[in-house]
Amino acid sequence: MREIRVSEVADAVRDLCIEACYDLPPDVVAALQAARDKEESPLGREIIEELLENAAIARRDRVPICQDTGVVIVFVELGQDVRLTGGSLEEAINDGVRRGYKDGYLRTSVVDDPIFRRINTRDNTPAFVYVRLVPGDALRLWVVPKGTGSENMGGMKLLTPAHGARGIRDFVVEVVDRAGSNPCPPVVVGVGVGGMMEQAALLAKKALLRPVGRPHPQAEVAALEAEILEAVNGLGIGPQGLGGRTTALAVHLETAPTHIGALPVAVTLQCHAARHAERSL
Amino acid sequence: MASKTVRLRPPLDADRVRGLRAGDRVLLSGVIYTARDAAHKRLVEAHDRGEPLPVELSGQVIYYVGPCPPKPGQAIGSAGPTTSGRMDPYTPALIRLGLRAMVGKGLRGPQVVEAMKQYGAVYLVATGGAGALLARRIKAAEVVAYPDLGPEAIYRLEVEEFPTIVAIDAQGNDLYAEGKRQYARQA
């Protein structure tokens, strides 16, 4: 049994919030550079160049890449041989978010009640936390600040088995097409297939944690990702939706077992500021 | 038609705005105001109750942004555009009050475009997600209404050559639709 103090988790979350919002990950930068070199639209190339310059300024001046520093999604893989001490894990994560958003001069974007009051909590809590118990004695954290411009354009459809891979492709293309310029293309498309509704949605989000453009380890899934990417980039939406070949930088698809009569598909769109940061404790 | 670069300083008159075409580059200087979801709701509700608005909108420009807080020494934190479509339910009412230009990103609904054509207004876009870059063109920022809304308060911004592109002009030409048509591949 290994002991980890929850204050260590809080400190890590604080740092990861700031790091994610200031430093566009190298995989995303590389994907943008590759897209710039391939983009046929002159305006599209100019926009991608601006995004790269923006990322460089944010990194150098220690300021947020985008003002929508998002809600904080935290994925935790908790080794079952870890004993957490010194308080509640969830409170520690929220404490980390609170400090990260204050110390990093990040925008607070959470409202307390979604329907009636909609009052800003002013410290960007609560974080949206997903904990999974795994073997071992490590604790691994992923912090994903997620903005709403892209989030609002996601979609879900409960397909049936007869729809198959083609139905999945067509639905993803439909979601990206309808989104148009709203999610700040070029986007990363997270797709979750299988499980039930809630699992498909969570898989789609987790698909965003994969380094941008790294194909799925299973060959037939990777081939479907490539096919969907080509179809999406044929839409012509382009950087910022002003026309071009680069509508998406990557399509990441994750699967899970499902019911004999089901084929749920969830699609989440991540803007080009595909922020994620991780740390193991 | 070839696009042109135009320098504008609010207040703007209808003729000037009607001369802009989708695809033109517009560099904004001078004073513009911010407003996003919650501020739009309050503005329109105040107007519906017959109350005076906290800012005079005639001839003005609204930038859809909720900025990050400034670090010491900064005028404003990162400040790129938010998705404009969420403001669509409120926008025709503000255009009727004289709003001449909106700065945001993303698609607009037909009712907004109709109001733009009828009253002479233009929809400008700035690069979404380039908040660090765009903040450098904002020289001063001050909350002028609804401070309780935090990042959604109305700010008065002083900008210098703030870079935008005309996405939808006062004739209803739409750069999003044109650009997509040009680069779409037949399935």
PDB file of C-alpha atoms in Angstrom, chain A:
ATOM      1  CA  MET A   1       0.000   0.000   0.000  1.00  0.00           C
ATOM      2  CA  ARG A   2       1.401   3.351  -1.039  1.00  0.00           C
ATOM      3  CA  GLU A   3       0.210   6.559   0.555  1.00  0.00           C
ATOM      4  CA  ILE A   4      -0.391   9.678  -1.492  1.00  0.00           C
ATOM      5  CA  ARG A   5      -1.480  12.879   0.169  1.00  0.00           C
ATOM      6  CA  VAL A   6      -4.403  14.546  -1.610  1.00  0.00           C
ATOM      7  CA  SER A   7      -2.563  17.870  -1.328  1.00  0.00           C
ATOM      8  CA  GLU A   8      -0.071  16.455  -3.866  1.00  0.00           C
ATOM      9  CA  VAL A   9      -2.992  15.855  -6.205  1.00  0.00           C
ATOM     10  CA  ALA A  10      -4.199  19.428  -5.643  1.00  0.00           C
ATOM     11  CA  ASP A  11      -0.743  20.840  -6.450  1.00  0.00           C
ATOM     12  CA  ALA A  12      -0.518  18.731  -9.593  1.00  0.00           C
ATOM     13  CA  VAL A  13      -3.981  19.798 -10.788  1.00  0.00           C
ATOM     14  CA  ARG A  14      -3.101  23.448 -10.190  1.00  0.00           C
ATOM     15  CA  ASP A  15       0.036  23.160 -12.308  1.00  0.00           C
ATOM     16  CA  LEU A  16      -1.637  21.113 -15.032  1.00  0.00           C
ATOM     17  CA  CYS A  17      -4.483  23.649 -15.423  1.00  0.00           C
ATOM     18  CA  ILE A  18      -1.969  26.416 -16.063  1.00  0.00           C
ATOM     19  CA  GLU A  19       0.298  24.307 -18.258  1.00  0.00           C
ATOM     20  CA  ALA A  20      -2.606  23.073 -20.403  1.00  0.00           C
ATOM     21  CA  CYS A  21      -3.938  26.592 -20.968  1.00  0.00           C
ATOM     22  CA  TYR A  22      -0.547  28.181 -21.756  1.00  0.00           C
ATOM     23  CA  ASP A  23       1.319  25.463 -23.635  1.00  0.00           C
ATOM     24  CA  LEU A  24      -0.235  23.970 -26.737  1.00  0.00           C
ATOM     25  CA  PRO A  25       1.042  20.366 -26.682  1.00  0.00           C
ATOM     26  CA  PRO A  26       3.814  19.517 -29.177  1.00  0.00           C
ATOM     27  CA  ASP A  27       1.642  16.949 -30.955  1.00  0.00           C
ATOM     28  CA  VAL A  28      -0.963  19.631 -31.710  1.00  0.00           C
ATOM     29  CA  VAL A  29       1.710  22.096 -32.860  1.00  0.00           C
ATOM     30  CA  ALA A  30       3.168  19.443 -35.185  1.00  0.00           C
ATOM     31  CA  ALA A  31      -0.282  18.656 -36.595  1.00  0.00           C
ATOM     32  CA  LEU A  32      -0.927  22.356 -37.268  1.00  0.00           C
ATOM     33  CA  GLN A  33       2.451  22.750 -38.979  1.00  0.00           C
ATOM     34  CA  ALA A  34       1.736  19.757 -41.210  1.00  0.00           C
ATOM     35  CA  ALA A  35      -1.715  21.154 -42.006  1.00  0.00           C
ATOM     36  CA  ARG A  36      -0.271  24.558 -42.908  1.00  0.00           C
ATOM     37  CA  ASP A  37       2.146  22.954 -45.356  1.00  0.00           C
ATOM     38  CA  LYS A  38      -0.645  21.005 -47.060  1.00  0.00           C
ATOM     39  CA  GLU A  39      -3.465  23.567 -47.014  1.00  0.00           C
ATOM     40  CA  GLU A  40      -4.462  24.789 -50.488  1.00  0.00           C
ATOM     41  CA  SER A  41      -6.451  27.853 -49.430  1.00  0.00           C
ATOM     42  CA  PRO A  42      -4.210  30.946 -49.050  1.00  0.00           C
ATOM     43  CA  LEU A  43      -6.530  32.340 -46.359  1.00  0.00           C
ATOM     44  CA  GLY A  44      -6.529  28.935 -44.683  1.00  0.00           C
ATOM     45  CA  ARG A  45      -2.718  28.889 -44.597  1.00  0.00           C
ATOM     46  CA  GLU A  46      -2.679  32.401 -43.192  1.00  0.00           C
ATOM     47  CA  ILE A  47      -5.090  31.405 -40.414  1.00  0.00           C
ATOM     48  CA  ILE A  48      -3.073  28.326 -39.420  1.00  0.00           C
ATOM     49  CA  GLU A  49       0.047  30.504 -39.364  1.00  0.00           C
ATOM     50  CA  GLU A  50      -1.768  32.874 -36.999  1.00  0.00           C
ATOM     51  CA  LEU A  51      -2.700  29.982 -34.738  1.00  0.00           C
ATOM     52  CA  LEU A  52       0.925  28.854 -34.586  1.00  0.00           C
ATOM     53  CA  GLU A  53       2.060  32.400 -33.829  1.00  0.00           C
ATOM     54  CA  ASN A  54      -0.627  32.639 -31.146  1.00  0.00           C
ATOM     55  CA  ALA A  55       0.571  29.405 -29.552  1.00  0.00           C
ATOM     56  CA  ALA A  56       4.154  30.689 -29.572  1.00  0.00           C
ATOM     57  CA  ILE A  57       3.124  33.953 -27.875  1.00  0.00           C
ATOM     58  CA  ALA A  58       1.135  32.059 -25.233  1.00  0.00           C
ATOM     59  CA  ARG A  59       4.077  29.779 -24.490  1.00  0.00           C
ATOM     60  CA  ARG A  60       6.592  32.602 -24.332  1.00  0.00           C
ATOM     61  CA  ASP A  61       4.549  35.201 -22.432  1.00  0.00           C
ATOM     62  CA  ARG A  62       2.863  32.624 -20.159  1.00  0.00           C
ATOM     63  CA  VAL A  63      -0.681  33.616 -21.112  1.00  0.00           C
ATOM     64  CA  PRO A  64      -3.682  31.509 -22.151  1.00  0.00           C
ATOM     65  CA  ILE A  65      -3.786  30.287 -25.760  1.00  0.00           C
ATOM     66  CA  CYS A  66      -7.506  31.012 -25.840  1.00  0.00           C
ATOM     67  CA  GLN A  67      -9.679  33.106 -23.520  1.00  0.00           C
ATOM     68  CA  ASP A  68     -12.086  30.193 -23.204  1.00  0.00           C
ATOM     69  CA  THR A  69     -10.026  28.360 -20.640  1.00  0.00           C
ATOM     70  CA  GLY A  70     -12.993  26.074 -20.329  1.00  0.00           C
ATOM     71  CA  VAL A  71     -14.409  23.805 -17.751  1.00  0.00           C
ATOM     72  CA  VAL A  72     -11.866  21.394 -16.325  1.00  0.00           C
ATOM     73  CA  ILE A  73     -12.359  17.739 -17.121  1.00  0.00           C
ATOM     74  CA  VAL A  74     -10.107  15.563 -14.979  1.00  0.00           C
ATOM     75  CA  PHE A  75      -9.520  11.901 -15.680  1.00  0.00           C
ATOM     76  CA  VAL A  76      -7.950   9.998 -12.816  1.00  0.00           C
ATOM     77  CA  GLU A  77      -6.512   6.514 -12.987  1.00  0.00           C
ATOM     78  CA  LEU A  78      -6.141   5.457  -9.394  1.00  0.00           C
ATOM     79  CA  GLY A  79      -4.068   2.419  -8.547  1.00  0.00           C
ATOM     80  CA  GLN A  80      -5.996   0.159  -6.176  1.00  0.00           C
ATOM     81  CA  ASP A  81      -2.897  -0.166  -3.981  1.00  0.00           C
ATOM     82  CA  VAL A  82      -2.896   3.583  -3.293  1.00  0.00           C
ATOM     83  CA  ARG A  83      -4.257   4.944  -0.051  1.00  0.00           C
ATOM     84  CA  LEU A  84      -5.208   8.599  -0.316  1.00  0.00           C
ATOM     85  CA  THR A  85      -4.628  10.577   2.860  1.00  0.00           C
ATOM     86  CA  GLY A  86      -5.318  14.058   4.143  1.00  0.00           C
ATOM     87  CA  GLY A  87      -8.835  14.617   2.840  1.00  0.00           C
ATOM     88  CA  SER A  88     -11.198  14.126  -0.059  1.00  0.00           C
ATOM     89  CA  LEU A  89      -9.857  13.511  -3.572  1.00  0.00           C
ATOM     90  CA  GLU A  90     -12.642  15.482  -5.172  1.00  0.00           C
ATOM     91  CA  GLU A  91     -12.133  18.464  -2.878  1.00  0.00           C
ATOM     92  CA  ALA A  92      -8.402  18.338  -3.566  1.00  0.00           C
ATOM     93  CA  ILE A  93      -9.006  18.417  -7.312  1.00  0.00           C
ATOM     94  CA  ASN A  94     -11.345  21.386  -6.929  1.00  0.00           C
ATOM     95  CA  ASP A  95      -8.777  23.109  -4.729  1.00  0.00           C
ATOM     96  CA  GLY A  96      -6.203  22.607  -7.501  1.00  0.00           C
ATOM     97  CA  VAL A  97      -8.562  24.038 -10.095  1.00  0.00           C
ATOM     98  CA  ARG A  98      -9.377  27.016  -7.866  1.00  0.00           C
ATOM     99  CA  ARG A  99      -5.693  27.839  -7.376  1.00  0.00           C
ATOM    100  CA  GLY A 100      -4.735  27.135 -10.977  1.00  0.00           C
ATOM    101  CA  TYR A 101      -7.381  29.472 -12.367  1.00  0.00           C
ATOM    102  CA  LYS A 102      -6.517  32.234  -9.897  1.00  0.00           C
ATOM    103  CA  ASP A 103      -2.737  31.974 -10.111  1.00  0.00           C
ATOM    104  CA  GLY A 104      -2.781  31.499 -13.886  1.00  0.00           C
ATOM    105  CA  TYR A 105      -5.145  34.432 -14.565  1.00  0.00           C
ATOM    106  CA  LEU A 106      -7.479  32.019 -16.343  1.00  0.00           C
ATOM    107  CA  ARG A 107     -11.099  32.813 -17.094  1.00  0.00           C
ATOM    108  CA  THR A 108     -13.735  31.235 -14.882  1.00  0.00           C
ATOM    109  CA  SER A 109     -16.480  29.724 -17.006  1.00  0.00           C
ATOM    110  CA  VAL A 110     -18.660  27.565 -14.760  1.00  0.00           C
ATOM    111  CA  VAL A 111     -22.212  28.510 -13.752  1.00  0.00           C
ATOM    112  CA  ASP A 112     -23.745  26.895 -10.677  1.00  0.00           C
ATOM    113  CA  ASP A 113     -27.210  26.086 -11.932  1.00  0.00           C
ATOM    114  CA  PRO A 114     -27.662  25.317 -15.632  1.00  0.00           C
ATOM    115  CA  ILE A 115     -31.331  26.235 -16.015  1.00  0.00           C
ATOM    116  CA  PHE A 116     -32.415  29.026 -13.695  1.00  0.00           C
ATOM    117  CA  ARG A 117     -29.739  31.049 -11.890  1.00  0.00           C
ATOM    118  CA  ARG A 118     -26.675  30.571 -14.096  1.00  0.00           C
ATOM    119  CA  ILE A 119     -24.390  32.390 -11.653  1.00  0.00           C
ATOM    120  CA  ASN A 120     -20.649  32.169 -12.329  1.00  0.00           C
ATOM    121  CA  THR A 121     -18.968  30.286  -9.461  1.00  0.00           C
ATOM    122  CA  ARG A 122     -15.992  32.644  -9.926  1.00  0.00           C
ATOM    123  CA  ASP A 123     -13.343  29.992  -9.308  1.00  0.00           C
ATOM    124  CA  ASN A 124     -14.086  27.570 -12.159  1.00  0.00           C
ATOM    125  CA  THR A 125     -15.192  24.815  -9.821  1.00  0.00           C
ATOM    126  CA  PRO A 126     -16.532  22.228  -9.795  1.00  0.00           C
ATOM    127  CA  ALA A 127     -14.263  20.235 -12.081  1.00  0.00           C
ATOM    128  CA  PHE A 128     -15.827  17.322 -13.929  1.00  0.00           C
ATOM    129  CA  VAL A 129     -14.004  14.314 -12.495  1.00  0.00           C
ATOM    130  CA  TYR A 130     -13.895  10.736 -13.748  1.00  0.00           C
ATOM    131  CA  VAL A 131     -12.049   8.207 -11.593  1.00  0.00           C
ATOM    132  CA  ARG A 132     -11.155   4.723 -12.743  1.00  0.00           C
ATOM    133  CA  LEU A 133      -9.631   2.137 -10.449  1.00  0.00           C
ATOM    134  CA  VAL A 134      -6.739   0.245 -12.012  1.00  0.00           C
ATOM    135  CA  PRO A 135      -4.187  -2.269 -10.705  1.00  0.00           C
ATOM    136  CA  GLY A 136      -0.966  -0.924  -9.221  1.00  0.00           C
ATOM    137  CA  ASP A 137       0.157   1.841  -6.889  1.00  0.00           C
ATOM    138  CA  ALA A 138       0.333   4.853  -9.212  1.00  0.00           C
ATOM    139  CA  LEU A 139      -2.028   7.772  -9.632  1.00  0.00           C
ATOM    140  CA  ARG A 140      -2.280   9.242 -13.110  1.00  0.00           C
ATOM    141  CA  LEU A 141      -4.011  12.536 -13.887  1.00  0.00           C
ATOM    142  CA  TRP A 142      -5.164  14.062 -17.139  1.00  0.00           C
ATOM    143  CA  VAL A 143      -6.420  17.637 -17.161  1.00  0.00           C
ATOM    144  CA  VAL A 144      -8.459  18.674 -20.183  1.00  0.00           C
ATOM    145  CA  PRO A 145      -9.758  22.268 -20.213  1.00  0.00           C
ATOM    146  CA  LYS A 146     -12.671  22.203 -22.640  1.00  0.00           C
ATOM    147  CA  GLY A 147     -14.255  25.233 -24.262  1.00  0.00           C
ATOM    148  CA  THR A 148     -17.864  25.457 -25.276  1.00  0.00           C
ATOM    149  CA  GLY A 149     -17.547  26.693 -28.858  1.00  0.00           C
ATOM    150  CA  SER A 150     -16.521  23.200 -29.838  1.00  0.00           C
ATOM    151  CA  GLU A 151     -18.425  21.365 -27.109  1.00  0.00           C
ATOM    152  CA  ASN A 152     -21.802  22.724 -28.179  1.00  0.00           C
ATOM    153  CA  MET A 153     -21.365  21.237 -31.644  1.00  0.00           C
ATOM    154  CA  GLY A 154     -20.963  17.604 -30.616  1.00  0.00           C
ATOM    155  CA  GLY A 155     -23.661  15.018 -31.175  1.00  0.00           C
ATOM    156  CA  MET A 156     -24.874  11.573 -30.366  1.00  0.00           C
ATOM    157  CA  LYS A 157     -26.912   9.030 -32.260  1.00  0.00           C
ATOM    158  CA  LEU A 158     -28.117   5.638 -31.194  1.00  0.00           C
ATOM    159  CA  LEU A 159     -27.506   3.725 -34.410  1.00  0.00           C
ATOM    160  CA  THR A 160     -28.449   0.068 -34.825  1.00  0.00           C
ATOM    161  CA  PRO A 161     -26.142  -2.747 -35.965  1.00  0.00           C
ATOM    162  CA  ALA A 162     -27.297  -2.612 -39.598  1.00  0.00           C
ATOM    163  CA  HIS A 163     -25.874   0.922 -39.903  1.00  0.00           C
ATOM    164  CA  GLY A 164     -22.362  -0.472 -39.429  1.00  0.00           C
ATOM    165  CA  ALA A 165     -19.136   1.390 -40.155  1.00  0.00           C
ATOM    166  CA  ARG A 166     -20.762   3.339 -42.957  1.00  0.00           C
ATOM    167  CA  GLY A 167     -23.451   4.644 -40.639  1.00  0.00           C
ATOM    168  CA  ILE A 168     -20.781   5.749 -38.157  1.00  0.00           C
ATOM    169  CA  ARG A 169     -18.855   7.558 -40.876  1.00  0.00           C
ATOM    170  CA  ASP A 170     -21.943   9.293 -42.223  1.00  0.00           C
ATOM    171  CA  PHE A 171     -22.997  10.455 -38.766  1.00  0.00           C
ATOM    172  CA  VAL A 172     -19.566  11.874 -37.905  1.00  0.00           C
ATOM    173  CA  VAL A 173     -19.467  13.726 -41.218  1.00  0.00           C
ATOM    174  CA  GLU A 174     -22.976  15.069 -40.578  1.00  0.00           C
ATOM    175  CA  VAL A 175     -21.942  16.414 -37.151  1.00  0.00           C
ATOM    176  CA  VAL A 176     -18.809  18.117 -38.495  1.00  0.00           C
ATOM    177  CA  ASP A 177     -20.714  19.559 -41.452  1.00  0.00           C
ATOM    178  CA  ARG A 178     -23.462  20.996 -39.270  1.00  0.00           C
ATOM    179  CA  ALA A 179     -20.841  22.465 -36.914  1.00  0.00           C
ATOM    180  CA  GLY A 180     -19.267  24.451 -39.764  1.00  0.00           C
ATOM    181  CA  SER A 181     -17.079  27.244 -38.468  1.00  0.00           C
ATOM    182  CA  ASN A 182     -18.495  27.207 -34.914  1.00  0.00           C
ATOM    183  CA  PRO A 183     -16.069  24.788 -33.196  1.00  0.00           C
ATOM    184  CA  CYS A 184     -12.954  26.684 -34.407  1.00  0.00           C
ATOM    185  CA  PRO A 185     -11.676  24.308 -37.079  1.00  0.00           C
ATOM    186  CA  PRO A 186      -9.290  22.675 -37.697  1.00  0.00           C
ATOM    187  CA  VAL A 187     -10.756  20.396 -35.043  1.00  0.00           C
ATOM    188  CA  VAL A 188      -9.850  17.092 -33.488  1.00  0.00           C
ATOM    189  CA  VAL A 189     -12.823  14.744 -33.741  1.00  0.00           C
ATOM    190  CA  GLY A 190     -13.341  12.365 -30.827  1.00  0.00           C
ATOM    191  CA  VAL A 191     -15.661   9.455 -31.575  1.00  0.00           C
ATOM    192  CA  GLY A 192     -16.912   6.895 -29.051  1.00  0.00           C
ATOM    193  CA  VAL A 193     -18.628   3.794 -30.383  1.00  0.00           C
ATOM    194  CA  GLY A 194     -20.207   1.124 -28.198  1.00  0.00           C
ATOM    195  CA  GLY A 195     -21.290   0.729 -24.615  1.00  0.00           C
ATOM    196  CA  MET A 196     -24.512   2.528 -23.809  1.00  0.00           C
ATOM    197  CA  MET A 197     -25.181   6.275 -24.195  1.00  0.00           C
ATOM    198  CA  GLU A 198     -23.039   7.412 -21.298  1.00  0.00           C
ATOM    199  CA  GLN A 199     -20.104   5.199 -22.139  1.00  0.00           C
ATOM    200  CA  ALA A 200     -20.044   6.242 -25.787  1.00  0.00           C
ATOM    201  CA  ALA A 201     -19.917   9.899 -24.726  1.00  0.00           C
ATOM    202  CA  LEU A 202     -17.113   9.267 -22.256  1.00  0.00           C
ATOM    203  CA  LEU A 203     -15.145   7.253 -24.834  1.00  0.00           C
ATOM    204  CA  ALA A 204     -15.425  10.143 -27.277  1.00  0.00           C
ATOM    205  CA  LYS A 205     -13.913  12.472 -24.666  1.00  0.00           C
ATOM    206  CA  LYS A 206     -11.168  10.007 -23.775  1.00  0.00           C
ATOM    207  CA  ALA A 207     -10.314   9.694 -27.463  1.00  0.00           C
ATOM    208  CA  LEU A 208      -9.119  13.317 -27.226  1.00  0.00           C
ATOM    209  CA  LEU A 209      -6.362  12.267 -24.816  1.00  0.00           C
ATOM    210  CA  ARG A 210      -4.520  10.345 -27.517  1.00  0.00           C
ATOM    211  CA  PRO A 211      -1.632  12.302 -29.110  1.00  0.00           C
ATOM    212  CA  VAL A 212      -3.125  14.055 -32.128  1.00  0.00           C
ATOM    213  CA  GLY A 213      -2.901  11.928 -35.249  1.00  0.00           C
ATOM    214  CA  ARG A 214      -1.704   8.742 -33.592  1.00  0.00           C
ATOM    215  CA  PRO A 215      -3.837   6.020 -35.184  1.00  0.00           C
ATOM    216  CA  HIS A 216      -5.809   3.489 -33.170  1.00  0.00           C
ATOM    217  CA  PRO A 217      -3.714   0.356 -32.490  1.00  0.00           C
ATOM    218  CA  GLN A 218      -6.331  -1.868 -34.108  1.00  0.00           C
ATOM    219  CA  ALA A 219      -5.842  -1.769 -37.914  1.00  0.00           C
ATOM    220  CA  GLU A 220      -9.495  -1.808 -38.932  1.00  0.00           C
ATOM    221  CA  VAL A 221     -10.340   0.991 -36.486  1.00  0.00           C
ATOM    222  CA  ALA A 222      -7.355   3.004 -37.750  1.00  0.00           C
ATOM    223  CA  ALA A 223      -8.578   2.498 -41.333  1.00  0.00           C
ATOM    224  CA  LEU A 224     -12.042   3.762 -40.366  1.00  0.00           C
ATOM    225  CA  GLU A 225     -10.464   6.802 -38.672  1.00  0.00           C
ATOM    226  CA  ALA A 226      -8.543   7.558 -41.868  1.00  0.00           C
ATOM    227  CA  GLU A 227     -11.641   7.125 -44.018  1.00  0.00           C
ATOM    228  CA  ILE A 228     -13.687   9.460 -41.807  1.00  0.00           C
ATOM    229  CA  LEU A 229     -10.861  12.035 -41.763  1.00  0.00           C
ATOM    230  CA  GLU A 230     -10.744  12.080 -45.550  1.00  0.00           C
ATOM    231  CA  ALA A 231     -14.517  12.488 -45.795  1.00  0.00           C
ATOM    232  CA  VAL A 232     -14.506  15.298 -43.215  1.00  0.00           C
ATOM    233  CA  ASN A 233     -11.700  17.118 -44.987  1.00  0.00           C
ATOM    234  CA  GLY A 234     -13.632  16.836 -48.232  1.00  0.00           C
ATOM    235  CA  LEU A 235     -16.365  19.069 -46.812  1.00  0.00           C
ATOM    236  CA  GLY A 236     -14.419  22.217 -47.690  1.00  0.00           C
ATOM    237  CA  ILE A 237     -15.091  23.913 -44.332  1.00  0.00           C
ATOM    238  CA  GLY A 238     -11.393  24.572 -43.737  1.00  0.00           C
ATOM    239  CA  PRO A 239      -9.536  26.627 -41.112  1.00  0.00           C
ATOM    240  CA  GLN A 240     -12.033  28.782 -39.171  1.00  0.00           C
ATOM    241  CA  GLY A 241     -14.703  27.635 -41.627  1.00  0.00           C
ATOM    242  CA  LEU A 242     -13.604  30.110 -44.298  1.00  0.00           C
ATOM    243  CA  GLY A 243     -12.903  27.378 -46.857  1.00  0.00           C
ATOM    244  CA  GLY A 244     -10.055  24.906 -47.240  1.00  0.00           C
ATOM    245  CA  ARG A 245      -8.904  21.343 -46.995  1.00  0.00           C
ATOM    246  CA  THR A 246      -8.082  21.234 -43.300  1.00  0.00           C
ATOM    247  CA  THR A 247     -11.347  20.871 -41.435  1.00  0.00           C
ATOM    248  CA  ALA A 248      -9.958  18.296 -39.003  1.00  0.00           C
ATOM    249  CA  LEU A 249      -6.425  17.524 -37.869  1.00  0.00           C
ATOM    250  CA  ALA A 250      -7.370  14.020 -36.802  1.00  0.00           C
ATOM    251  CA  VAL A 251     -10.205  11.637 -36.077  1.00  0.00           C
ATOM    252  CA  HIS A 252      -9.729   9.523 -32.960  1.00  0.00           C
ATOM    253  CA  LEU A 253     -12.179   6.670 -32.498  1.00  0.00           C
ATOM    254  CA  GLU A 254     -12.464   4.464 -29.434  1.00  0.00           C
ATOM    255  CA  THR A 255     -14.673   1.411 -29.105  1.00  0.00           C
ATOM    256  CA  ALA A 256     -16.240  -0.662 -26.347  1.00  0.00           C
ATOM    257  CA  PRO A 257     -18.406  -3.776 -26.281  1.00  0.00           C
ATOM    258  CA  THR A 258     -22.107  -3.108 -26.651  1.00  0.00           C
ATOM    259  CA  HIS A 259     -25.501  -4.765 -26.636  1.00  0.00           C
ATOM    260  CA  ILE A 260     -26.416  -7.200 -29.445  1.00  0.00           C
ATOM    261  CA  GLY A 261     -28.995  -4.714 -30.680  1.00  0.00           C
ATOM    262  CA  ALA A 262     -27.015  -1.488 -30.243  1.00  0.00           C
ATOM    263  CA  LEU A 263     -24.505   0.733 -32.016  1.00  0.00           C
ATOM    264  CA  PRO A 264     -24.311   4.000 -30.064  1.00  0.00           C
ATOM    265  CA  VAL A 265     -22.083   6.709 -31.529  1.00  0.00           C
ATOM    266  CA  ALA A 266     -20.995   9.878 -29.743  1.00  0.00           C
ATOM    267  CA  VAL A 267     -19.010  12.633 -31.413  1.00  0.00           C
ATOM    268  CA  THR A 268     -17.194  15.351 -29.521  1.00  0.00           C
ATOM    269  CA  LEU A 269     -15.384  18.162 -31.286  1.00  0.00           C
ATOM    270  CA  GLN A 270     -12.216  19.666 -29.887  1.00  0.00           C
ATOM    271  CA  CYS A 271     -11.066  23.017 -31.238  1.00  0.00           C
ATOM    272  CA  HIS A 272      -7.544  23.476 -32.622  1.00  0.00           C
ATOM    273  CA  ALA A 273      -6.513  24.558 -29.123  1.00  0.00           C
ATOM    274  CA  ALA A 274      -6.598  20.850 -28.237  1.00  0.00           C
ATOM    275  CA  ARG A 275      -5.385  21.308 -24.695  1.00  0.00           C
ATOM    276  CA  HIS A 276      -4.473  18.428 -22.472  1.00  0.00           C
ATOM    277  CA  ALA A 277      -1.806  17.874 -19.847  1.00  0.00           C
ATOM    278  CA  GLU A 278      -0.983  14.822 -17.789  1.00  0.00           C
ATOM    279  CA  ARG A 279       1.118  13.749 -14.837  1.00  0.00           C
ATOM    280  CA  SER A 280       1.781  10.593 -12.871  1.00  0.00           C
ATOM    281  CA  LEU A 281       2.183  10.692  -9.101  1.00  0.00           C
TER     282      LEU A 281
END
